[in-house]
Amino acid sequence: MEEFKIIRLPNKSEEEKEDNNTINEEIEVDDDYTPPKKRYIFLFLLLIIIITSIAVIKIVTTYDDYETEKTWERQDSAESQYLDFNNNLIKYSGDGIFYTGYDGTLIWNYTYDMINPCIDRCNEYIVVFDKKGTEVEVFSTKGYVNTITTTIPVIEVKVASQGTVALLLQEGTTSYIQMYDKDGELLVSGEIHPENRGYPVSMALSSDATRLLLSVINVDDGEISSELVFYDFTSAGKKEEDNIVSTYQYIGALIPKVEYMKNDKAIAFTDSRIIIFNNNVKATVAKEISVGEEMKSIFYNDSHFGYVCEKALDNGEVVNELNVYNLFGFKCFSKEIENSYQTVEIMDNNEICINNGTEIALYNLQGIRRFYYVFDEVVYDIIPATTSRRYYVIQENQTEEVYLK
């Protein structure tokens, strides 16, 4: 007779528990899994490659045509001049100044009577003055602020970010420096006599109106020299005689233009070199750039500057050469200009615009001619819009918003 052993088999609920335990164990193993670091490195490098490719494509892409998106008609005088001011358009002439949107919408206007109107701007303030006249008009983005009237002819005027205005005046052989706040209150006044210092020819004012730079020409026994004079109106400058913190003498040189750029770094354009100064109390020299040929034109914005000079080729042909530098004095590019030009400027988007009336060329900071076109009408100015391929084209009786293609 066979013996039977009763063996208890697991019931269904116990089997489900074992299966669930197994699943939970597997899930826990999956949760602890960490992808290898090489995968993250690969994804990071791929992202860098994509961004670099897009940037390179943007730099090297060129355009030879455009599409007009919008057109606005204008009524202007032949003497009108234009510039961008806080993303709107300034139009000024000897009769007055208009501040409008690019579509022609009037924001404000003001009339005056000037023979030779000149302009300067800083942030939200702008001044118009009659060169060798006696009238200075101060404006902000909101409209008229004040009129400064002098009894001595005005040579140059500069405005700071808070509306402070510096005037360079000249009567006979004596020059005068005056500074006013935006309400017309006199802040600084001084005289410069030729026997002591020379004849000021250019003036620059820092954005906060605490520093002023003069370029002064001296003639001694037929020998010409130039002097750069740095004034400081802070507590540090008050310790110095006449607030002069430093001077630089350049024998045999002319310095017709000085300016304060980004971060209030001063720059001086001489007839044979460009001098960049540090932003410190003594305005020490940061770099000097020698220019072999005579500069025909200079241009600058807050972060870059440059010049055009003539260059002789090996075959004897003389061409114009465009040279552009950053604020540290490093050359961005040097390039021959194929065509003649009337004006050259570096716009707020750091593109260089070569204007020959109807013929327009735009160069980027890599020296690539990004756009070239011959318009049917004379172009007074080109102003970049908010995107990289949109521009406002200012012509005689109309403004066009165009899209490069």
CSV table of C-alpha atoms in Angstrom, one decimal:
chain,number,residue,atom,x,y,z
A,1,MET,CA,0.0,0.0,0.0
A,2,GLU,CA,1.4,3.3,-1.0
A,3,GLU,CA,1.9,6.0,1.4
A,4,PHE,CA,0.7,9.4,0.5
A,5,LYS,CA,2.2,12.6,2.0
A,6,ILE,CA,0.0,15.6,2.0
A,7,ILE,CA,1.9,18.6,0.7
A,8,ARG,CA,0.4,22.0,1.1
A,9,LEU,CA,0.6,24.0,-2.1
A,10,PRO,CA,0.7,27.8,-2.1
A,11,ASN,CA,-2.7,29.4,-2.6
A,12,LYS,CA,-3.4,32.1,-5.1
A,13,SER,CA,-3.0,35.0,-2.8
A,14,GLU,CA,0.5,33.9,-1.8
A,15,GLU,CA,1.5,33.6,-5.5
A,16,GLU,CA,0.3,37.2,-6.2
A,17,LYS,CA,2.3,38.4,-3.2
A,18,GLU,CA,5.4,36.8,-4.5
A,19,ASP,CA,4.8,38.2,-8.0
A,20,ASN,CA,4.3,41.7,-6.5
A,21,ASN,CA,7.4,41.4,-4.5
A,22,THR,CA,9.3,40.5,-7.6
A,23,ILE,CA,7.9,43.4,-9.5
A,24,ASN,CA,8.7,45.8,-6.7
A,25,GLU,CA,12.2,44.5,-6.6
A,26,GLU,CA,12.6,45.1,-10.3
A,27,ILE,CA,11.2,48.6,-10.1
A,28,GLU,CA,13.5,49.5,-7.3
A,29,VAL,CA,16.4,48.3,-9.4
A,30,ASP,CA,15.2,50.6,-12.3
A,31,ASP,CA,14.9,53.6,-10.0
A,32,ASP,CA,18.5,53.3,-9.0
A,33,TYR,CA,19.8,53.3,-12.6
A,34,THR,CA,22.0,56.3,-13.4
A,35,PRO,CA,22.8,57.0,-17.1
A,36,PRO,CA,26.5,57.2,-17.8
A,37,LYS,CA,28.2,60.6,-17.6
A,38,LYS,CA,29.3,60.2,-21.2
A,39,ARG,CA,25.7,60.7,-22.3
A,40,TYR,CA,25.4,64.1,-20.6
A,41,ILE,CA,28.8,65.1,-22.1
A,42,PHE,CA,27.6,64.1,-25.5
A,43,LEU,CA,24.3,66.1,-25.2
A,44,PHE,CA,26.2,69.2,-23.9
A,45,LEU,CA,28.6,69.0,-26.9
A,46,LEU,CA,25.7,68.6,-29.3
A,47,LEU,CA,24.0,71.7,-27.9
A,48,ILE,CA,27.3,73.7,-28.2
A,49,ILE,CA,27.6,72.5,-31.8
A,50,ILE,CA,24.1,73.5,-32.7
A,51,ILE,CA,24.4,77.0,-31.1
A,52,THR,CA,27.8,77.6,-32.8
A,53,SER,CA,26.4,76.5,-36.2
A,54,ILE,CA,23.5,78.9,-35.8
A,55,ALA,CA,25.9,81.8,-34.9
A,56,VAL,CA,28.2,81.0,-37.8
A,57,ILE,CA,25.3,80.8,-40.3
A,58,LYS,CA,24.1,84.2,-39.0
A,59,ILE,CA,27.5,85.7,-39.4
A,60,VAL,CA,28.3,84.5,-42.9
A,61,THR,CA,24.8,84.9,-44.4
A,62,THR,CA,24.6,87.8,-46.9
A,63,TYR,CA,21.7,89.5,-48.6
A,64,ASP,CA,21.3,91.4,-51.9
A,65,ASP,CA,17.6,92.3,-51.8
A,66,TYR,CA,14.9,93.4,-49.5
A,67,GLU,CA,11.2,93.4,-49.0
A,68,THR,CA,9.3,96.5,-48.0
A,69,GLU,CA,7.0,95.7,-45.1
A,70,LYS,CA,5.6,99.2,-44.4
A,71,THR,CA,5.9,102.7,-45.9
A,72,TRP,CA,5.2,106.0,-44.3
A,73,GLU,CA,5.1,109.3,-46.2
A,74,ARG,CA,6.9,112.4,-44.7
A,75,GLN,CA,7.1,116.1,-45.5
A,76,ASP,CA,10.7,117.3,-45.0
A,77,SER,CA,12.9,120.2,-45.8
A,78,ALA,CA,16.1,119.6,-47.8
A,79,GLU,CA,18.2,120.5,-44.8
A,80,SER,CA,16.6,117.9,-42.5
A,81,GLN,CA,18.9,115.5,-40.7
A,82,TYR,CA,17.9,112.3,-38.8
A,83,LEU,CA,19.0,110.0,-36.0
A,84,ASP,CA,17.6,107.3,-33.8
A,85,PHE,CA,16.6,108.4,-30.3
A,86,ASN,CA,15.2,105.8,-27.8
A,87,ASN,CA,13.7,103.7,-30.6
A,88,ASN,CA,12.0,106.6,-32.3
A,89,LEU,CA,13.1,109.1,-34.9
A,90,ILE,CA,14.6,112.6,-34.4
A,91,LYS,CA,14.4,115.0,-37.4
A,92,TYR,CA,16.0,118.4,-37.0
A,93,SER,CA,17.0,121.4,-39.2
A,94,GLY,CA,17.6,125.1,-38.7
A,95,ASP,CA,13.8,125.6,-38.3
A,96,GLY,CA,13.2,123.2,-35.5
A,97,ILE,CA,13.2,119.6,-34.2
A,98,PHE,CA,10.6,116.8,-34.4
A,99,TYR,CA,10.4,113.6,-32.3
A,100,THR,CA,8.2,111.0,-34.0
A,101,GLY,CA,7.6,107.3,-34.3
A,102,TYR,CA,8.9,105.7,-37.4
A,103,ASP,CA,5.4,105.6,-38.7
A,104,GLY,CA,5.3,109.4,-38.5
A,105,THR,CA,3.3,109.7,-35.3
A,106,LEU,CA,4.2,113.0,-33.6
A,107,ILE,CA,5.5,112.6,-30.0
A,108,TRP,CA,6.6,116.3,-29.7
A,109,ASN,CA,8.1,119.1,-31.7
A,110,TYR,CA,9.8,122.5,-31.1
A,111,THR,CA,10.6,125.4,-33.3
A,112,TYR,CA,13.7,127.6,-33.2
A,113,ASP,CA,15.9,129.6,-35.6
A,114,MET,CA,19.5,128.3,-36.1
A,115,ILE,CA,22.0,128.8,-38.9
A,116,ASN,CA,24.2,125.7,-38.2
A,117,PRO,CA,22.3,123.3,-35.9
A,118,CYS,CA,24.3,120.5,-34.2
A,119,ILE,CA,23.2,117.8,-31.9
A,120,ASP,CA,24.4,115.6,-29.0
A,121,ARG,CA,22.5,112.9,-27.0
A,122,CYS,CA,22.9,110.7,-24.0
A,123,ASN,CA,20.3,108.2,-22.7
A,124,GLU,CA,17.0,110.2,-22.4
A,125,TYR,CA,18.4,113.6,-23.1
A,126,ILE,CA,19.3,115.5,-26.3
A,127,VAL,CA,20.6,119.0,-27.0
A,128,VAL,CA,20.5,121.1,-30.2
A,129,PHE,CA,22.9,124.1,-30.4
A,130,ASP,CA,23.7,126.7,-33.0
A,131,LYS,CA,27.4,126.3,-33.7
A,132,LYS,CA,29.0,129.7,-33.4
A,133,GLY,CA,25.6,131.0,-32.2
A,134,THR,CA,24.4,131.7,-28.7
A,135,GLU,CA,21.4,129.3,-28.3
A,136,VAL,CA,21.3,125.8,-26.7
A,137,GLU,CA,18.0,123.8,-26.5
A,138,VAL,CA,17.7,120.9,-24.1
A,139,PHE,CA,15.1,118.1,-24.6
A,140,SER,CA,14.2,114.8,-23.1
A,141,THR,CA,12.1,111.9,-24.5
A,142,LYS,CA,9.1,113.8,-23.0
A,143,GLY,CA,9.8,117.0,-24.8
A,144,TYR,CA,11.2,120.5,-24.2
A,145,VAL,CA,13.3,121.0,-21.0
A,146,ASN,CA,15.1,124.3,-21.1
A,147,THR,CA,16.9,126.9,-23.2
A,148,ILE,CA,20.4,128.1,-22.4
A,149,THR,CA,21.3,131.4,-23.9
A,150,THR,CA,24.8,132.8,-23.9
A,151,THR,CA,26.5,136.0,-24.8
A,152,ILE,CA,29.6,134.2,-26.2
A,153,PRO,CA,29.6,132.1,-29.3
A,154,VAL,CA,29.1,128.3,-28.7
A,155,ILE,CA,31.7,126.0,-30.2
A,156,GLU,CA,30.6,122.6,-28.8
A,157,VAL,CA,28.0,121.3,-26.4
A,158,LYS,CA,27.7,117.9,-24.6
A,159,VAL,CA,24.9,116.4,-22.5
A,160,ALA,CA,25.1,113.8,-19.8
A,161,SER,CA,22.6,111.1,-18.8
A,162,GLN,CA,20.9,113.2,-16.1
A,163,GLY,CA,20.6,116.2,-18.4
A,164,THR,CA,23.7,118.1,-17.3
A,165,VAL,CA,25.0,120.2,-20.2
A,166,ALA,CA,28.7,121.3,-20.8
A,167,LEU,CA,29.4,124.2,-23.1
A,168,LEU,CA,32.6,125.2,-24.8
A,169,LEU,CA,32.5,128.9,-25.7
A,170,GLN,CA,35.0,131.1,-27.5
A,171,GLU,CA,35.4,134.8,-27.9
A,172,GLY,CA,38.5,136.2,-29.5
A,173,THR,CA,41.4,134.2,-28.2
A,174,THR,CA,39.8,133.3,-24.8
A,175,SER,CA,37.8,130.1,-24.4
A,176,TYR,CA,35.3,129.4,-21.6
A,177,ILE,CA,33.9,126.2,-20.1
A,178,GLN,CA,30.5,126.3,-18.5
A,179,MET,CA,28.3,123.5,-17.1
A,180,TYR,CA,24.6,123.7,-16.3
A,181,ASP,CA,22.1,121.4,-14.8
A,182,LYS,CA,19.0,120.6,-16.8
A,183,ASP,CA,17.1,123.5,-15.2
A,184,GLY,CA,19.7,126.0,-16.4
A,185,GLU,CA,21.5,126.5,-13.1
A,186,LEU,CA,25.3,127.2,-13.6
A,187,LEU,CA,27.4,124.5,-12.0
A,188,VAL,CA,30.9,125.1,-13.3
A,189,SER,CA,32.6,128.1,-15.0
A,190,GLY,CA,36.2,128.6,-16.1
A,191,GLU,CA,38.4,130.4,-18.6
A,192,ILE,CA,41.2,129.2,-20.8
A,193,HIS,CA,43.7,131.7,-22.1
A,194,PRO,CA,46.0,130.8,-25.0
A,195,GLU,CA,49.1,132.1,-23.3
A,196,ASN,CA,48.5,129.6,-20.5
A,197,ARG,CA,47.1,126.5,-22.2
A,198,GLY,CA,46.1,127.0,-25.9
A,199,TYR,CA,43.0,126.8,-28.0
A,200,PRO,CA,40.4,124.1,-27.2
A,201,VAL,CA,39.2,122.3,-30.3
A,202,SER,CA,37.2,119.4,-28.9
A,203,MET,CA,35.4,118.5,-25.7
A,204,ALA,CA,34.0,115.3,-24.2
A,205,LEU,CA,31.8,114.8,-21.1
A,206,SER,CA,31.4,111.6,-19.2
A,207,SER,CA,27.9,110.1,-18.9
A,208,ASP,CA,27.6,111.1,-15.3
A,209,ALA,CA,29.0,114.6,-15.9
A,210,THR,CA,31.8,114.1,-13.3
A,211,ARG,CA,34.6,114.1,-15.9
A,212,LEU,CA,35.4,116.4,-18.7
A,213,LEU,CA,38.1,116.1,-21.4
A,214,LEU,CA,39.5,118.9,-23.5
A,215,SER,CA,41.8,118.7,-26.6
A,216,VAL,CA,43.9,121.9,-26.8
A,217,ILE,CA,46.1,123.0,-29.6
A,218,ASN,CA,49.3,125.0,-28.9
A,219,VAL,CA,51.5,126.8,-31.4
A,220,ASP,CA,55.0,127.7,-30.1
A,221,ASP,CA,57.6,129.2,-32.4
A,222,GLY,CA,55.8,127.7,-35.4
A,223,GLU,CA,55.7,124.2,-33.9
A,224,ILE,CA,52.2,122.6,-33.3
A,225,SER,CA,51.5,120.4,-30.3
A,226,SER,CA,48.3,119.1,-28.7
A,227,GLU,CA,47.5,118.7,-25.0
A,228,LEU,CA,44.8,116.5,-23.5
A,229,VAL,CA,43.4,117.9,-20.2
A,230,PHE,CA,41.3,115.8,-17.9
A,231,TYR,CA,39.0,117.5,-15.4
A,232,ASP,CA,37.4,115.6,-12.5
A,233,PHE,CA,34.5,117.2,-10.5
A,234,THR,CA,34.3,114.5,-7.8
A,235,SER,CA,35.9,114.8,-4.4
A,236,ALA,CA,39.1,113.4,-5.8
A,237,GLY,CA,39.3,116.1,-8.4
A,238,LYS,CA,38.6,118.9,-6.0
A,239,LYS,CA,41.9,118.2,-4.3
A,240,GLU,CA,43.7,119.1,-7.6
A,241,GLU,CA,44.3,122.6,-8.9
A,242,ASP,CA,41.5,123.7,-11.2
A,243,ASN,CA,40.1,120.1,-10.9
A,244,ILE,CA,42.8,119.0,-13.4
A,245,VAL,CA,43.8,115.4,-12.6
A,246,SER,CA,46.1,114.7,-15.6
A,247,THR,CA,47.5,116.2,-18.8
A,248,TYR,CA,49.2,114.6,-21.8
A,249,GLN,CA,51.3,116.5,-24.3
A,250,TYR,CA,51.8,115.4,-27.9
A,251,ILE,CA,54.4,117.3,-29.9
A,252,GLY,CA,53.7,117.7,-33.6
A,253,ALA,CA,50.2,116.2,-33.4
A,254,LEU,CA,46.7,117.4,-33.9
A,255,ILE,CA,43.8,115.9,-31.9
A,256,PRO,CA,40.6,117.2,-33.5
A,257,LYS,CA,38.2,114.7,-31.7
A,258,VAL,CA,37.9,113.3,-28.2
A,259,GLU,CA,35.0,111.3,-26.8
A,260,TYR,CA,33.8,109.3,-23.8
A,261,MET,CA,32.6,105.8,-24.7
A,262,LYS,CA,31.1,102.8,-22.8
A,263,ASN,CA,32.0,102.8,-19.0
A,264,ASP,CA,33.3,106.3,-19.5
A,265,LYS,CA,36.5,105.3,-21.1
A,266,ALA,CA,38.0,108.2,-23.0
A,267,ILE,CA,39.3,108.0,-26.5
A,268,ALA,CA,41.3,110.6,-28.6
A,269,PHE,CA,41.6,110.6,-32.4
A,270,THR,CA,44.9,112.2,-33.5
A,271,ASP,CA,46.1,112.7,-37.1
A,272,SER,CA,48.5,109.7,-36.7
A,273,ARG,CA,47.2,107.5,-33.9
A,274,ILE,CA,44.2,106.6,-31.7
A,275,ILE,CA,44.7,106.7,-27.9
A,276,ILE,CA,42.5,104.8,-25.4
A,277,PHE,CA,42.4,105.8,-21.7
A,278,ASN,CA,41.5,103.8,-18.7
A,279,ASN,CA,38.5,104.7,-16.6
A,280,ASN,CA,40.4,105.8,-13.4
A,281,VAL,CA,41.0,109.1,-11.7
A,282,LYS,CA,44.3,109.8,-13.5
A,283,ALA,CA,43.0,108.5,-16.9
A,284,THR,CA,46.1,106.5,-17.6
A,285,VAL,CA,46.8,105.4,-21.1
A,286,ALA,CA,45.4,101.9,-21.9
A,287,LYS,CA,46.6,101.6,-25.5
A,288,GLU,CA,47.8,103.6,-28.4
A,289,ILE,CA,47.1,102.5,-32.0
A,290,SER,CA,49.4,103.9,-34.7
A,291,VAL,CA,47.8,104.7,-38.0
A,292,GLY,CA,50.2,104.6,-41.0
A,293,GLU,CA,48.0,106.5,-43.4
A,294,GLU,CA,46.0,109.7,-43.0
A,295,MET,CA,42.5,109.0,-41.7
A,296,LYS,CA,39.8,110.3,-44.0
A,297,SER,CA,36.8,109.5,-41.7
A,298,ILE,CA,36.4,108.3,-38.1
A,299,PHE,CA,33.3,106.7,-36.6
A,300,TYR,CA,32.4,105.2,-33.2
A,301,ASN,CA,29.6,104.0,-31.0
A,302,ASP,CA,29.7,103.0,-27.3
A,303,SER,CA,31.7,99.8,-27.8
A,304,HIS,CA,33.6,100.1,-31.1
A,305,PHE,CA,35.4,102.6,-33.2
A,306,GLY,CA,37.2,102.8,-36.5
A,307,TYR,CA,38.4,104.9,-39.4
A,308,VAL,CA,38.8,104.9,-43.2
A,309,CYS,CA,42.1,105.6,-44.8
A,310,GLU,CA,43.6,105.4,-48.3
A,311,LYS,CA,45.8,102.4,-49.1
A,312,ALA,CA,48.1,102.0,-52.2
A,313,LEU,CA,48.0,98.6,-53.8
A,314,ASP,CA,50.9,96.9,-55.5
A,315,ASN,CA,49.6,97.9,-58.9
A,316,GLY,CA,49.6,101.6,-57.9
A,317,GLU,CA,45.8,101.8,-57.4
A,318,VAL,CA,44.6,103.7,-54.4
A,319,VAL,CA,41.6,102.3,-52.5
A,320,ASN,CA,39.8,103.1,-49.3
A,321,GLU,CA,40.4,100.8,-46.4
A,322,LEU,CA,38.0,100.2,-43.5
A,323,ASN,CA,39.5,99.5,-40.1
A,324,VAL,CA,37.4,98.6,-37.0
A,325,TYR,CA,38.5,98.1,-33.4
A,326,ASN,CA,36.8,97.2,-30.1
A,327,LEU,CA,37.1,99.3,-27.0
A,328,PHE,CA,40.1,97.4,-25.8
A,329,GLY,CA,42.0,98.4,-28.9
A,330,PHE,CA,42.0,95.0,-30.6
A,331,LYS,CA,41.3,95.1,-34.3
A,332,CYS,CA,38.1,93.4,-35.4
A,333,PHE,CA,38.9,93.6,-39.1
A,334,SER,CA,40.6,95.6,-41.9
A,335,LYS,CA,39.0,95.5,-45.3
A,336,GLU,CA,39.2,97.3,-48.7
A,337,ILE,CA,36.1,99.2,-49.7
A,338,GLU,CA,35.2,98.4,-53.2
A,339,ASN,CA,33.2,101.6,-53.8
A,340,SER,CA,33.5,105.3,-53.0
A,341,TYR,CA,31.4,106.6,-50.1
A,342,GLN,CA,29.9,109.8,-48.7
A,343,THR,CA,29.4,108.8,-45.1
A,344,VAL,CA,30.4,105.9,-42.8
A,345,GLU,CA,29.0,105.1,-39.4
A,346,ILE,CA,28.8,102.3,-36.9
A,347,MET,CA,25.2,101.7,-35.9
A,348,ASP,CA,23.8,100.7,-32.5
A,349,ASN,CA,23.7,97.0,-33.6
A,350,ASN,CA,27.5,97.2,-34.3
A,351,GLU,CA,27.1,97.0,-38.1
A,352,ILE,CA,29.1,99.5,-40.2
A,353,CYS,CA,27.0,101.4,-42.8
A,354,ILE,CA,28.8,102.7,-45.9
A,355,ASN,CA,26.5,105.2,-47.6
A,356,ASN,CA,27.2,106.6,-51.1
A,357,GLY,CA,23.8,108.3,-51.6
A,358,THR,CA,21.8,105.5,-53.4
A,359,GLU,CA,24.5,102.8,-52.8
A,360,ILE,CA,24.4,101.2,-49.4
A,361,ALA,CA,26.7,98.5,-47.9
A,362,LEU,CA,26.5,97.0,-44.4
A,363,TYR,CA,29.4,95.2,-42.8
A,364,ASN,CA,29.4,93.1,-39.7
A,365,LEU,CA,32.2,93.0,-37.1
A,366,GLN,CA,33.8,90.0,-38.9
A,367,GLY,CA,34.4,92.1,-42.0
A,368,ILE,CA,31.7,90.4,-44.1
A,369,ARG,CA,29.6,92.6,-46.3
A,370,ARG,CA,26.2,91.5,-45.0
A,371,PHE,CA,24.1,93.6,-47.4
A,372,TYR,CA,24.6,95.5,-50.6
A,373,TYR,CA,22.0,97.3,-52.7
A,374,VAL,CA,21.6,100.3,-55.0
A,375,PHE,CA,18.4,102.1,-54.2
A,376,ASP,CA,16.3,104.2,-56.7
A,377,GLU,CA,16.2,107.1,-54.3
A,378,VAL,CA,18.8,108.8,-52.2
A,379,VAL,CA,19.1,107.2,-48.7
A,380,TYR,CA,19.7,109.7,-45.9
A,381,ASP,CA,20.1,107.1,-43.2
A,382,ILE,CA,19.5,103.5,-42.3
A,383,ILE,CA,18.6,102.6,-38.7
A,384,PRO,CA,18.4,99.0,-37.4
A,385,ALA,CA,15.1,97.8,-36.0
A,386,THR,CA,14.5,95.3,-33.2
A,387,THR,CA,15.4,92.2,-35.2
A,388,SER,CA,18.6,91.4,-37.1
A,389,ARG,CA,17.1,91.6,-40.6
A,390,ARG,CA,14.8,94.6,-40.2
A,391,TYR,CA,15.8,98.2,-40.8
A,392,TYR,CA,14.3,101.6,-41.3
A,393,VAL,CA,15.3,103.3,-44.5
A,394,ILE,CA,15.1,107.1,-44.3
A,395,GLN,CA,14.6,108.6,-47.8
A,396,GLU,CA,13.7,112.0,-49.0
A,397,ASN,CA,9.9,111.9,-48.6
A,398,GLN,CA,9.3,108.5,-46.9
A,399,THR,CA,10.4,106.0,-44.3
A,400,GLU,CA,10.4,102.3,-45.2
A,401,GLU,CA,10.5,99.4,-42.8
A,402,VAL,CA,12.4,96.7,-44.8
A,403,TYR,CA,13.2,93.1,-44.3
A,404,LEU,CA,16.5,91.7,-45.9
A,405,LYS,CA,16.3,88.7,-48.1
